Amino acid sequence: MKNVFYYETSLGMLGIEDNGFAVIRLGFQMEKFGKNADVSETELIKKTFNQLEEYFCGERTAFNIPLAPEGTAFQKKVWEALRQIPYGETKTYGQVAAAIGNPKACRAVGMANNRNPIGIIIPCHRVIASWWDMPEE
């Protein structure tokens, strides 16, 4: 069973969705949340929100929340690579592509990054473009 709960934050309404065992979605795009889910503030959702508040206040640099993002095998591989980027650091799309063993997959990494369903905790914001990531014309 899926659960979803919404929190008003200074950044807007934040939705967190779990599957009873792990967080499956987190973000500010409310139209993507709550389909076939009970509106319920579970212990996991509370813990996730508390850790996010600590992160936003600068008191936390890493999360210890079980995650189960829904996506393709390639997307999950990219998202796991994103989780390895340390707090305060950035990587390029090319570096992430190389880290997953597919150095020419910069664009595909970008698309997977864009489809990250658990923003902030899976730190897609730590990935940047660079001129060498651009394909030759």
mmCIF file of C-alpha atoms in Angstrom:
data_model
loop_
_atom_site.group_PDB
_atom_site.id
_atom_site.type_symbol
_atom_site.label_atom_id
_atom_site.label_comp_id
_atom_site.label_asym_id
_atom_site.label_seq_id
_atom_site.Cartn_x
_atom_site.Cartn_y
_atom_site.Cartn_z
ATOM 1 C CA MET A 1 0.000 0.000 0.000
ATOM 2 C CA LYS A 2 1.246 3.472 -0.886
ATOM 3 C CA ASN A 3 1.039 6.410 1.478
ATOM 4 C CA VAL A 4 1.511 10.092 0.769
ATOM 5 C CA PHE A 5 1.700 13.140 2.981
ATOM 6 C CA TYR A 6 2.132 16.821 2.213
ATOM 7 C CA TYR A 7 4.034 19.464 4.161
ATOM 8 C CA GLU A 8 3.938 23.224 3.734
ATOM 9 C CA THR A 9 7.521 24.504 3.543
ATOM 10 C CA SER A 10 9.158 27.823 2.743
ATOM 11 C CA LEU A 11 9.844 26.359 -0.713
ATOM 12 C CA GLY A 12 6.218 25.378 -1.286
ATOM 13 C CA MET A 13 4.150 22.262 -0.747
ATOM 14 C CA LEU A 14 6.372 19.172 -0.412
ATOM 15 C CA GLY A 15 4.987 15.699 -1.012
ATOM 16 C CA ILE A 16 6.559 12.497 0.279
ATOM 17 C CA GLU A 17 5.275 9.101 -0.829
ATOM 18 C CA ASP A 18 6.230 5.684 0.512
ATOM 19 C CA ASN A 19 5.313 2.092 -0.264
ATOM 20 C CA GLY A 20 5.207 0.984 3.370
ATOM 21 C CA PHE A 21 8.911 0.093 3.366
ATOM 22 C CA ALA A 22 10.779 2.829 1.493
ATOM 23 C CA VAL A 23 10.344 6.312 0.058
ATOM 24 C CA ILE A 24 9.364 6.117 -3.612
ATOM 25 C CA ARG A 25 8.737 9.787 -4.440
ATOM 26 C CA LEU A 26 9.568 13.189 -3.020
ATOM 27 C CA GLY A 27 9.187 16.617 -4.509
ATOM 28 C CA PHE A 28 7.249 19.774 -5.186
ATOM 29 C CA GLN A 29 5.270 18.705 -8.266
ATOM 30 C CA MET A 30 1.990 17.808 -6.613
ATOM 31 C CA GLU A 31 0.333 16.523 -9.768
ATOM 32 C CA LYS A 32 2.673 13.503 -9.651
ATOM 33 C CA PHE A 33 1.706 12.519 -6.112
ATOM 34 C CA GLY A 34 -0.910 10.471 -4.398
ATOM 35 C CA LYS A 35 -2.278 8.382 -7.236
ATOM 36 C CA ASN A 36 -3.608 5.210 -5.608
ATOM 37 C CA ALA A 37 -2.139 6.252 -2.236
ATOM 38 C CA ASP A 38 -3.656 6.836 1.165
ATOM 39 C CA VAL A 39 -3.053 10.284 2.641
ATOM 40 C CA SER A 40 -1.245 9.168 5.784
ATOM 41 C CA GLU A 41 1.738 10.519 7.694
ATOM 42 C CA THR A 42 3.606 7.275 8.327
ATOM 43 C CA GLU A 43 6.630 7.017 10.603
ATOM 44 C CA LEU A 44 8.866 6.724 7.540
ATOM 45 C CA ILE A 45 7.380 9.856 5.986
ATOM 46 C CA LYS A 46 7.821 11.751 9.299
ATOM 47 C CA LYS A 47 11.447 10.587 9.558
ATOM 48 C CA THR A 48 12.085 11.654 5.971
ATOM 49 C CA PHE A 49 10.611 15.103 6.538
ATOM 50 C CA ASN A 50 12.590 15.554 9.771
ATOM 51 C CA GLN A 51 15.830 14.664 7.991
ATOM 52 C CA LEU A 52 14.975 17.067 5.166
ATOM 53 C CA GLU A 53 14.395 19.875 7.675
ATOM 54 C CA GLU A 54 17.797 19.132 9.247
ATOM 55 C CA TYR A 55 19.374 19.169 5.784
ATOM 56 C CA PHE A 56 17.809 22.518 4.894
ATOM 57 C CA CYS A 57 19.034 23.987 8.208
ATOM 58 C CA GLY A 58 22.591 22.792 7.519
ATOM 59 C CA GLU A 59 22.514 20.251 10.358
ATOM 60 C CA ARG A 60 22.599 17.152 8.111
ATOM 61 C CA THR A 61 24.734 16.262 5.094
ATOM 62 C CA ALA A 62 23.588 12.667 4.486
ATOM 63 C CA PHE A 63 20.306 10.776 4.699
ATOM 64 C CA ASN A 64 19.609 7.332 6.136
ATOM 65 C CA ILE A 65 16.198 6.696 4.632
ATOM 66 C CA PRO A 66 15.302 3.506 2.735
ATOM 67 C CA LEU A 67 14.636 4.418 -0.898
ATOM 68 C CA ALA A 68 12.911 2.519 -3.708
ATOM 69 C CA PRO A 69 12.706 4.867 -6.695
ATOM 70 C CA GLU A 70 10.582 3.527 -9.523
ATOM 71 C CA GLY A 71 12.293 3.561 -12.919
ATOM 72 C CA THR A 72 14.212 1.586 -15.521
ATOM 73 C CA ALA A 73 17.342 -0.398 -14.677
ATOM 74 C CA PHE A 74 19.456 2.321 -16.344
ATOM 75 C CA GLN A 75 17.739 5.107 -14.386
ATOM 76 C CA LYS A 76 18.247 3.235 -11.111
ATOM 77 C CA LYS A 77 21.931 2.800 -11.929
ATOM 78 C CA VAL A 78 22.265 6.548 -12.537
ATOM 79 C CA TRP A 79 20.333 7.414 -9.378
ATOM 80 C CA GLU A 80 22.594 5.154 -7.323
ATOM 81 C CA ALA A 81 25.632 6.902 -8.817
ATOM 82 C CA LEU A 82 24.116 10.257 -7.838
ATOM 83 C CA ARG A 83 23.855 9.067 -4.241
ATOM 84 C CA GLN A 84 27.622 8.566 -4.247
ATOM 85 C CA ILE A 85 28.323 12.266 -4.928
ATOM 86 C CA PRO A 86 29.472 13.724 -1.602
ATOM 87 C CA TYR A 87 27.773 16.685 0.023
ATOM 88 C CA GLY A 88 29.274 19.943 -1.223
ATOM 89 C CA GLU A 89 30.644 18.430 -4.448
ATOM 90 C CA THR A 90 29.426 18.329 -8.016
ATOM 91 C CA LYS A 91 29.975 15.967 -10.931
ATOM 92 C CA THR A 92 29.366 16.449 -14.621
ATOM 93 C CA TYR A 93 27.029 14.301 -16.678
ATOM 94 C CA GLY A 94 30.145 12.846 -18.303
ATOM 95 C CA GLN A 95 31.639 11.907 -14.943
ATOM 96 C CA VAL A 96 28.413 10.194 -13.892
ATOM 97 C CA ALA A 97 28.259 8.367 -17.237
ATOM 98 C CA ALA A 98 31.845 7.172 -16.743
ATOM 99 C CA ALA A 99 31.071 6.115 -13.160
ATOM 100 C CA ILE A 100 28.306 3.797 -14.379
ATOM 101 C CA GLY A 101 30.587 2.319 -17.034
ATOM 102 C CA ASN A 102 29.070 4.057 -20.056
ATOM 103 C CA PRO A 103 31.156 7.197 -20.737
ATOM 104 C CA LYS A 104 29.263 8.119 -23.920
ATOM 105 C CA ALA A 105 25.871 8.153 -22.194
ATOM 106 C CA CYS A 106 25.948 11.817 -21.107
ATOM 107 C CA ARG A 107 22.558 12.622 -22.608
ATOM 108 C CA ALA A 108 20.948 9.483 -21.192
ATOM 109 C CA VAL A 109 22.378 10.344 -17.774
ATOM 110 C CA GLY A 110 20.848 13.804 -18.153
ATOM 111 C CA MET A 111 17.447 12.315 -18.942
ATOM 112 C CA ALA A 112 17.656 9.930 -15.966
ATOM 113 C CA ASN A 113 18.729 12.834 -13.772
ATOM 114 C CA ASN A 114 15.695 14.796 -14.977
ATOM 115 C CA ARG A 115 13.362 11.916 -14.089
ATOM 116 C CA ASN A 116 14.711 11.462 -10.552
ATOM 117 C CA PRO A 117 11.607 10.824 -8.399
ATOM 118 C CA ILE A 118 13.324 11.467 -5.064
ATOM 119 C CA GLY A 119 14.931 14.866 -5.474
ATOM 120 C CA ILE A 120 17.204 16.246 -2.761
ATOM 121 C CA ILE A 121 17.839 12.837 -1.144
ATOM 122 C CA ILE A 122 18.995 11.489 -4.518
ATOM 123 C CA PRO A 123 21.047 14.621 -5.242
ATOM 124 C CA CYS A 124 20.370 15.378 -8.902
ATOM 125 C CA HIS A 125 21.170 19.015 -8.054
ATOM 126 C CA ARG A 126 24.850 18.017 -7.724
ATOM 127 C CA VAL A 127 25.151 17.178 -11.437
ATOM 128 C CA ILE A 128 26.168 19.907 -13.856
ATOM 129 C CA ALA A 129 26.794 20.163 -17.572
ATOM 130 C CA SER A 130 30.187 20.948 -18.977
ATOM 131 C CA TRP A 131 31.400 21.835 -22.435
ATOM 132 C CA TRP A 132 33.002 18.412 -22.938
ATOM 133 C CA ASP A 133 29.667 16.711 -22.240
ATOM 134 C CA MET A 134 28.247 18.291 -25.382
ATOM 135 C CA PRO A 135 28.180 16.117 -28.519
ATOM 136 C CA GLU A 136 30.166 17.256 -31.533
ATOM 137 C CA GLU A 137 28.097 18.811 -34.292
#
